[in-house]
Structures are given as structure tokens and as C-alpha cells.
Coordinates of C-alpha atoms in Angstrom, one line a residue:
Q198 CA 12.8 117.5 3.1
P199 CA 14.5 118.7 5.8
R200 CA 16.6 122.0 5.1
T201 CA 20.3 121.3 5.3
A202 CA 23.0 123.8 4.3
W203 CA 26.0 121.9 2.9
V204 CA 29.5 123.4 2.3
Q205 CA 32.4 122.0 0.9
H206 CA 35.0 121.5 3.8
P207 CA 37.3 124.7 3.7
K208 CA 39.8 123.1 6.4
K209 CA 42.4 121.5 3.9
S210 CA 41.5 124.2 1.0
A211 CA 44.3 126.6 -0.2
A212 CA 41.5 129.4 -0.5
L213 CA 39.9 130.6 2.6
D214 CA 38.9 134.2 1.8
R215 CA 35.3 132.3 2.2
P216 CA 35.7 129.5 4.4
H217 CA 32.1 128.3 4.5
V218 CA 32.4 127.9 0.5
V219 CA 35.2 127.0 -0.7
R220 CA 35.9 123.9 -2.4
N221 CA 38.6 121.3 -1.2
R222 CA 41.0 121.6 -3.4
E223 CA 42.9 118.4 -1.9
A224 CA 39.8 116.1 -2.4
T225 CA 41.0 113.1 -4.4
P226 CA 40.0 112.7 -7.9
G227 CA 36.5 112.1 -8.7
A228 CA 35.2 112.7 -4.9
L229 CA 32.2 113.9 -6.2
S230 CA 31.4 111.1 -8.5
H231 CA 28.8 108.9 -6.3
T232 CA 27.9 106.5 -9.4
P233 CA 28.5 103.2 -8.8
E234 CA 31.4 103.0 -11.5
A235 CA 33.0 106.0 -9.8
R236 CA 33.3 104.3 -6.5
K237 CA 34.8 101.1 -7.9
G238 CA 37.4 103.3 -8.9
R239 CA 38.4 104.4 -5.2
K240 CA 37.7 101.0 -3.6
G241 CA 40.2 99.9 -1.4
N242 CA 41.3 103.8 -1.3
R243 CA 42.1 104.4 2.5
M244 CA 40.6 108.1 1.7
S245 CA 37.3 106.6 1.4
I246 CA 37.9 105.7 4.9
V247 CA 40.0 109.0 6.3
M248 CA 37.6 111.0 4.2
P249 CA 34.0 110.3 4.1
E250 CA 31.8 112.0 1.6
V251 CA 29.9 113.9 4.0
S252 CA 30.4 114.6 7.5
I253 CA 27.3 115.3 9.5
I254 CA 27.3 117.9 12.5
L255 CA 24.8 117.2 14.8
P256 CA 24.7 120.1 17.7
T257 CA 23.0 119.3 20.9
Y258 CA 22.3 120.2 24.3
N259 CA 19.9 118.2 27.0
R260 CA 18.3 116.2 24.4
A261 CA 18.8 112.8 24.7
H262 CA 14.7 112.0 24.1
L263 CA 15.3 113.3 20.4
L264 CA 18.5 112.3 19.5
P265 CA 17.1 109.0 18.4
R266 CA 15.1 110.0 15.8
A267 CA 17.8 112.4 14.6
I268 CA 20.4 109.6 14.4
E269 CA 18.2 106.8 13.2
S270 CA 17.3 109.4 10.0
V271 CA 21.0 109.4 9.5
L272 CA 21.3 105.4 10.4
T273 CA 18.5 105.0 7.2
Q274 CA 20.2 107.1 4.4
T275 CA 20.8 105.4 1.5
V276 CA 24.3 107.0 1.1
T277 CA 26.5 105.1 3.3
D278 CA 30.0 107.0 2.7
W279 CA 29.4 109.5 5.9
E280 CA 30.3 110.1 9.4
L281 CA 28.3 111.5 12.0
I282 CA 29.3 114.1 14.7
V283 CA 27.7 114.3 18.1
V284 CA 28.8 117.6 19.3
D285 CA 27.3 117.4 23.2
N286 CA 27.4 120.9 24.5
G287 CA 27.6 120.0 28.0
S288 CA 24.6 117.8 28.6
T289 CA 23.6 116.6 31.9
D290 CA 21.0 114.4 30.8
E291 CA 21.5 111.1 29.2
T292 CA 22.7 112.3 26.0
A293 CA 26.5 110.7 26.3
A294 CA 24.8 107.0 27.2
L295 CA 23.2 107.3 24.2
I296 CA 25.3 108.1 21.5
R297 CA 27.5 105.5 23.3
T298 CA 24.8 102.7 22.5
F299 CA 24.7 104.1 19.0
Q300 CA 28.8 103.8 18.4
G301 CA 28.7 100.2 19.4
K302 CA 26.0 100.0 16.9
D303 CA 28.0 101.6 13.9
R304 CA 31.8 103.3 14.1
R305 CA 30.8 106.3 11.6
I306 CA 29.0 107.6 15.2
R307 CA 31.8 110.4 16.8
Y308 CA 31.3 112.0 19.9
V309 CA 32.7 114.9 20.9
L310 CA 31.7 116.5 24.5
E311 CA 32.5 120.5 25.1
S312 CA 31.7 122.9 27.7
Q313 CA 28.5 124.9 27.3
K314 CA 29.8 127.5 24.5
G315 CA 26.6 127.5 22.6
I316 CA 24.7 126.0 19.5
S317 CA 27.5 128.1 17.2
S318 CA 30.3 126.7 18.9
A319 CA 29.1 123.6 18.7
R320 CA 28.5 123.8 15.0
N321 CA 32.1 125.5 14.6
R322 CA 33.8 122.5 16.2
G323 CA 32.0 119.8 14.6
L324 CA 33.3 121.6 11.5
W325 CA 36.9 121.8 13.0
E326 CA 36.3 117.8 13.7
A327 CA 35.2 116.7 10.1
R328 CA 37.1 114.9 7.7
G329 CA 34.5 114.5 4.9
E330 CA 34.8 116.6 1.8
W331 CA 31.4 118.1 2.2
A332 CA 29.6 119.1 5.8
A333 CA 25.7 118.9 6.3
F334 CA 24.2 120.2 9.6
L335 CA 21.1 118.3 11.6
D336 CA 19.6 119.7 14.8
S337 CA 18.7 117.2 17.7
D338 CA 15.3 117.7 16.8
D339 CA 15.0 117.4 13.5
E340 CA 15.0 114.5 11.0
W341 CA 15.7 113.1 7.8
L342 CA 13.8 111.7 4.8
P343 CA 15.7 108.0 3.7
E344 CA 16.8 109.6 0.2
K345 CA 17.8 113.2 1.3
L346 CA 21.6 112.3 0.6
A347 CA 21.0 110.7 -2.4
R348 CA 18.8 113.4 -3.6
Q349 CA 21.8 116.3 -3.0
F350 CA 24.3 113.9 -4.3
A351 CA 22.8 113.5 -7.4
F352 CA 22.5 117.2 -7.7
L353 CA 25.7 118.0 -6.8
N354 CA 27.1 115.6 -9.7
A355 CA 24.6 117.2 -11.8
H356 CA 26.5 120.8 -11.0
P357 CA 29.5 120.2 -9.7
E358 CA 30.0 123.8 -9.6
T359 CA 27.7 124.0 -7.1
V360 CA 29.5 125.0 -3.4
L361 CA 26.5 125.4 -1.3
L362 CA 23.3 123.2 -1.3
Y363 CA 20.1 124.4 0.6
T364 CA 17.1 122.0 0.7
E365 CA 13.6 122.6 2.3
A366 CA 11.9 122.2 5.3
I367 CA 9.0 120.0 5.8
V368 CA 7.3 121.2 9.2
K369 CA 5.1 118.8 11.2
D370 CA 3.1 119.3 14.6
G371 CA 3.5 117.3 17.2
E372 CA 1.3 114.5 16.3
G373 CA 3.3 114.4 12.7
K374 CA 0.7 116.3 10.9
V375 CA 2.5 118.2 7.9
I376 CA 2.0 122.4 8.5
G377 CA 3.9 123.8 6.4
R378 CA 6.8 124.3 4.4
K379 CA 10.3 126.8 4.9
P380 CA 11.0 128.0 2.6
S381 CA 7.6 128.4 1.3
G382 CA 7.1 128.1 -2.8
K383 CA 10.0 126.4 -3.7
P384 CA 10.4 123.0 -4.8
A385 CA 12.6 120.6 -3.1
L386 CA 15.0 119.0 -4.4

């Protein structure tokens, strides 16, 4: 399973001494409950629209040829309460047109264009734009397995004290053959 750092969204938090790992203190009660029973209680609540469970931040620069695979891996997640924020770091290829095509198919996809400031700035911009309780990072040349978010939420539900989550990455060659894992020697979620 590809590696992903998850942080609870700090923007609305009262405690900002370590904003990259602070629990969002203004989240709706039970927002970390991803069971069908817990979700029923939130049906019709505008917060489920305004504040998705996870904001997926995908920074990119001139990678229109790789983006479809990354975006499709988000669209095939078994967990559906997410928003995808594609932060374009000033691409000169067909990235903008490609994202508009995906936006026509799914309203959870957002596009942010910024001038070339680098990948760190793009990730930070994505965090600033994020509305979700959790933030996950996906690089434009990576893809997620369909159960990735579900497995991570299951872990978070079992361990509510968790504020940061990191998973293993499967490394493949150009032909799709597994050639390694990072970090090696640790079990994947």
C-alpha cells in the first residue's frame, strides 16, 4: 500500500504548537466514526458536505500523462467521504484540461493553480484549501489501492489517540513488477 502521511487538519484548531499533528478540536462529535451506524446519525448534516472526512492533496507539475492513474485510484476508494485537491504548480502541459474533465465527472475534485513555487508550497497550499478533518498526501506519480482509506480509517477508529498515520509503499518497476517496499521490514496496514 502506498505510503501516506495523514495529519489531522490544524487550520481551525485552538492548539497550534504542533499544527501538523493537532486534532481538529472543532470537528463534529463522532467525526472519526466511519461505521454505517455512526454515518446514519450524520445523514442530512451539512457538515458532511462542508467537512469531508479526508482532504486528499495531490501536488503536480507537468504530469498530465501520470495524473489519470493517481486520480482514478482516489475515485475507486471504498471510502467515499473525501475531497481531492489537485494543486497545479504552474504546469504548461494539459494538466488543467485533464482536471476539468475529471471535475465534470466528480464534484469532489477541486483544482488550484499557483505559480511555480515548488512542491512544498503546493502541499502547503493544499493544506490551506483543505476542508477535511484529515489530510492525506498523494504524489502525482503514485496510486492507491482501493481499500487504502478504509483500512486507515479502521485503524483510526480502533486507535482514536492517533494523530499521524504512515503506511508502507510498494515500489514497482516500469512494467508493474514489485521490486521493493518502503519502509522495509514493517508490516503494512
